[in-house]
Tab-separated table of C-alpha atoms in Angstrom:
chain	number	residue	atom	x	y	z
A	856	MET	CA	24.631	-51.263	11.741
A	857	LEU	CA	21.036	-49.385	11.359
A	858	GLU	CA	20.310	-47.801	7.513
A	859	TYR	CA	17.044	-45.293	6.755
A	860	SER	CA	14.379	-47.317	4.877
A	861	LYS	CA	11.381	-45.373	2.899
A	862	VAL	CA	7.981	-45.031	4.837
A	863	ASP	CA	4.994	-47.321	2.825
A	864	HIS	CA	2.551	-44.779	3.575
A	865	GLU	CA	0.279	-47.978	2.441
A	866	ALA	CA	1.111	-50.334	5.631
A	867	ASP	CA	-0.731	-50.733	8.236
A	868	PRO	CA	0.197	-48.579	11.573
A	869	TYR	CA	2.535	-50.872	13.151
A	870	SER	CA	5.250	-50.116	10.476
A	871	ILE	CA	4.667	-47.353	9.825
A	872	ALA	CA	5.845	-46.558	13.656
A	873	ASN	CA	8.928	-49.263	13.364
A	874	THR	CA	10.191	-47.818	9.972
A	875	ILE	CA	9.951	-43.934	11.278
A	876	ALA	CA	11.272	-45.371	14.582
A	877	LEU	CA	14.179	-46.750	12.722
A	878	ASN	CA	15.104	-44.238	10.747
A	879	ALA	CA	15.610	-41.975	13.509
A	880	LEU	CA	18.071	-44.246	15.417
A	881	VAL	CA	19.974	-44.138	12.465
A	882	ALA	CA	21.562	-40.526	13.276
A	883	ARG	CA	21.943	-41.252	17.314
A	884	ALA	CA	21.074	-43.777	19.840
A	885	LYS	CA	18.171	-41.521	21.087
A	886	SER	CA	15.944	-42.174	24.888
A	887	LYS	CA	12.670	-43.903	25.232
A	888	GLY	CA	11.162	-40.383	25.779
A	889	GLU	CA	13.090	-38.742	22.378
A	890	LEU	CA	10.994	-41.811	20.664
A	891	LEU	CA	8.204	-41.017	21.667
A	892	ALA	CA	8.473	-38.127	21.673
A	893	HIS	CA	9.446	-37.671	17.636
A	894	LEU	CA	6.237	-40.482	16.516
A	895	LYS	CA	3.429	-38.337	18.196
A	896	LYS	CA	5.417	-35.597	16.002
A	897	ARG	CA	5.416	-37.466	12.672
A	898	GLY	CA	1.937	-38.349	13.617
A	899	VAL	CA	1.397	-41.852	14.864
A	900	GLU	CA	-1.309	-42.257	17.207
A	901	ASP	CA	0.094	-43.521	21.095
A	902	ASP	CA	-0.730	-46.958	21.965
A	903	VAL	CA	1.447	-46.942	18.201
A	904	ALA	CA	3.529	-45.977	19.150
A	905	ASN	CA	3.616	-46.897	22.729
A	906	ALA	CA	3.146	-50.545	20.832
A	907	THR	CA	6.660	-49.674	18.821
A	908	VAL	CA	9.008	-48.274	22.136
A	909	PHE	CA	8.110	-51.034	23.437
A	910	ARG	CA	9.487	-54.017	20.348
A	911	LEU	CA	12.601	-51.522	20.108
A	912	GLN	CA	13.309	-51.634	23.822
A	913	GLU	CA	12.295	-55.564	23.963
A	914	LYS	CA	15.259	-55.719	20.945
A	915	GLY	CA	17.290	-53.789	22.480
A	916	LEU	CA	17.860	-50.828	20.109
A	917	ILE	CA	16.222	-48.577	23.322
A	918	ASN	CA	18.089	-48.309	26.364
A	919	ASP	CA	17.897	-45.809	28.558
A	920	SER	CA	20.099	-47.021	31.647
A	921	GLU	CA	23.206	-47.258	28.067
A	922	PHE	CA	21.686	-44.028	26.298
A	923	ALA	CA	22.077	-41.652	30.179
A	924	LYS	CA	26.118	-43.587	30.418
A	925	ALA	CA	26.573	-42.687	27.001
A	926	TRP	CA	25.763	-38.963	26.917
A	927	THR	CA	26.155	-38.380	30.048
A	928	GLN	CA	30.752	-39.749	29.741
A	929	SER	CA	30.308	-37.258	25.792
A	930	ARG	CA	29.248	-34.526	27.019
A	931	HIS	CA	31.227	-34.755	30.085
A	932	THR	CA	34.183	-35.547	28.420
A	933	SER	CA	33.386	-33.323	25.598
A	934	LYS	CA	31.671	-30.477	27.006
A	935	LYS	CA	33.516	-30.402	29.654
A	936	LEU	CA	29.633	-30.148	31.220
A	937	SER	CA	29.075	-30.804	35.002
A	938	LYS	CA	26.692	-33.092	36.452
A	939	ARG	CA	23.951	-30.476	36.921
A	940	ILE	CA	23.641	-29.644	33.776
A	941	ILE	CA	23.921	-33.081	31.985
A	942	ALA	CA	20.920	-33.407	34.367
A	943	GLY	CA	19.334	-31.251	33.140
A	944	GLU	CA	19.572	-31.767	29.765
A	945	LEU	CA	18.942	-36.140	30.515
A	946	ARG	CA	15.360	-34.875	31.882
A	947	THR	CA	14.734	-32.704	28.866
A	948	ARG	CA	14.779	-36.245	27.013
A	949	GLY	CA	13.422	-38.004	28.647
A	950	VAL	CA	15.388	-39.864	30.924
A	951	ASP	CA	14.030	-41.608	34.096
A	952	GLN	CA	15.261	-40.015	37.700
A	953	GLN	CA	17.303	-43.594	37.814
A	954	SER	CA	18.714	-43.796	34.583
A	955	ILE	CA	19.872	-40.210	35.177
A	956	ASP	CA	21.590	-41.202	38.869
A	957	GLU	CA	23.239	-44.213	37.841
A	958	ALA	CA	24.961	-42.237	34.945
A	959	LEU	CA	26.003	-39.289	36.883
A	960	ASP	CA	27.548	-41.995	39.782
A	961	GLU	CA	30.018	-42.863	37.382
A	962	ILE	CA	31.936	-38.119	37.667
A	963	ASP	CA	33.074	-38.342	41.051
A	964	ASP	CA	33.728	-35.302	42.355
A	965	GLU	CA	37.772	-35.508	41.326
A	966	SER	CA	36.845	-35.707	39.069
A	967	GLU	CA	34.190	-32.125	38.145
A	968	TYR	CA	36.957	-30.789	39.359
A	969	ARG	CA	40.029	-31.695	37.137
A	970	THR	CA	37.070	-30.356	34.129
A	971	ALA	CA	36.793	-27.259	36.374
A	972	PHE	CA	39.725	-26.965	36.491
A	973	SER	CA	41.548	-27.555	33.008
A	974	LEU	CA	38.555	-24.938	31.654
A	975	ALA	CA	39.981	-22.825	33.774
A	976	MET	CA	43.398	-22.905	33.112
A	977	ARG	CA	43.123	-23.092	29.137
A	978	LYS	CA	40.231	-19.194	29.056
A	979	TYR	CA	43.764	-18.061	32.030
A	980	SER	CA	46.251	-18.342	29.622
A	981	THR	CA	44.283	-16.512	27.228
A	982	MET	CA	44.037	-13.874	29.623
A	983	SER	CA	47.270	-12.150	30.855
A	984	ARG	CA	46.665	-8.933	29.327
A	985	PHE	CA	43.874	-8.582	31.248
A	986	GLU	CA	43.067	-6.635	35.424
A	987	ALA	CA	42.778	-10.169	38.349
A	988	ASP	CA	39.510	-8.968	38.972
A	989	VAL	CA	38.441	-9.761	34.960
A	990	GLN	CA	40.469	-12.171	35.184
A	991	ILE	CA	38.368	-13.980	37.485
A	992	ARG	CA	35.106	-12.192	37.092
A	993	ARG	CA	35.398	-13.794	32.856
A	994	ILE	CA	36.451	-17.602	34.703
A	995	GLN	CA	33.535	-17.610	37.056
A	996	SER	CA	31.268	-16.507	35.072
A	997	LEU	CA	32.807	-19.821	32.384
A	998	LEU	CA	32.468	-22.230	35.213
A	999	GLN	CA	29.095	-20.937	35.901
A	1000	ARG	CA	27.845	-21.642	32.368
A	1001	LYS	CA	29.483	-24.956	32.308
A	1002	GLY	CA	27.279	-25.626	35.437
A	1003	PHE	CA	30.027	-25.902	38.132
A	1004	SER	CA	28.802	-25.352	41.748
A	1005	PHE	CA	30.441	-22.277	43.467
A	1006	SER	CA	32.601	-24.252	45.971
A	1007	THR	CA	34.227	-26.185	43.340
A	1008	ILE	CA	34.642	-22.617	41.076
A	1009	SER	CA	36.400	-21.461	44.568
A	1010	ARG	CA	38.470	-24.363	44.366
A	1011	VAL	CA	39.214	-22.879	41.082
A	1012	ILE	CA	40.078	-19.896	41.534
A	1013	ARG	CA	42.403	-20.577	44.906
A	1014	GLU	CA	43.963	-22.863	43.080
A	1015	ILE	CA	44.917	-20.825	39.495
A	1016	GLY	CA	46.776	-17.921	41.941
A	1017	VAL	CA	44.451	-15.451	41.001
A	1018	GLN	CA	43.533	-12.455	43.457
A	1019	SER	CA	41.612	-9.548	42.730
A	1020	ASP	CA	43.010	-6.037	44.948
A	1021	GLU	CA	40.521	-6.568	47.527
A	1022	GLN	CA	41.653	-9.672	48.524
A	1023	ARG	CA	45.589	-8.767	48.329
């Protein structure tokens, strides 16, 4: 377990950058891109930041592939987000496309459908007093915000069995 340590501003730039990076990793795992951005924000020069991140990668403290897998699993199970939204989040965190693809391959289409269906059922159970059109619109909006595809949303609506006045 990493612990916070004080930054010695009298020390050489590499040890300062190393301390800043280790303190940043105490709170949660970070991608290489996030850590580089954090070091630059704290005023560390580019070459010192790159060297520090490289050393941390060699020690195994930074691993974008493992970070992407953990992030994907966490966001898919706890936040019920689709693969598309998760991929966008990983890109903004500076994870390379290959690591993103490997992490997202762990979520199959059926798992994504089950996630969308459970979200929709939870929403549907709270809307019994609304008309069918309102129920459909609200479920579609929820699933769109979570990033699910139109085909997945359509399948979920069909499976739930809500029919608008136009479909009757």
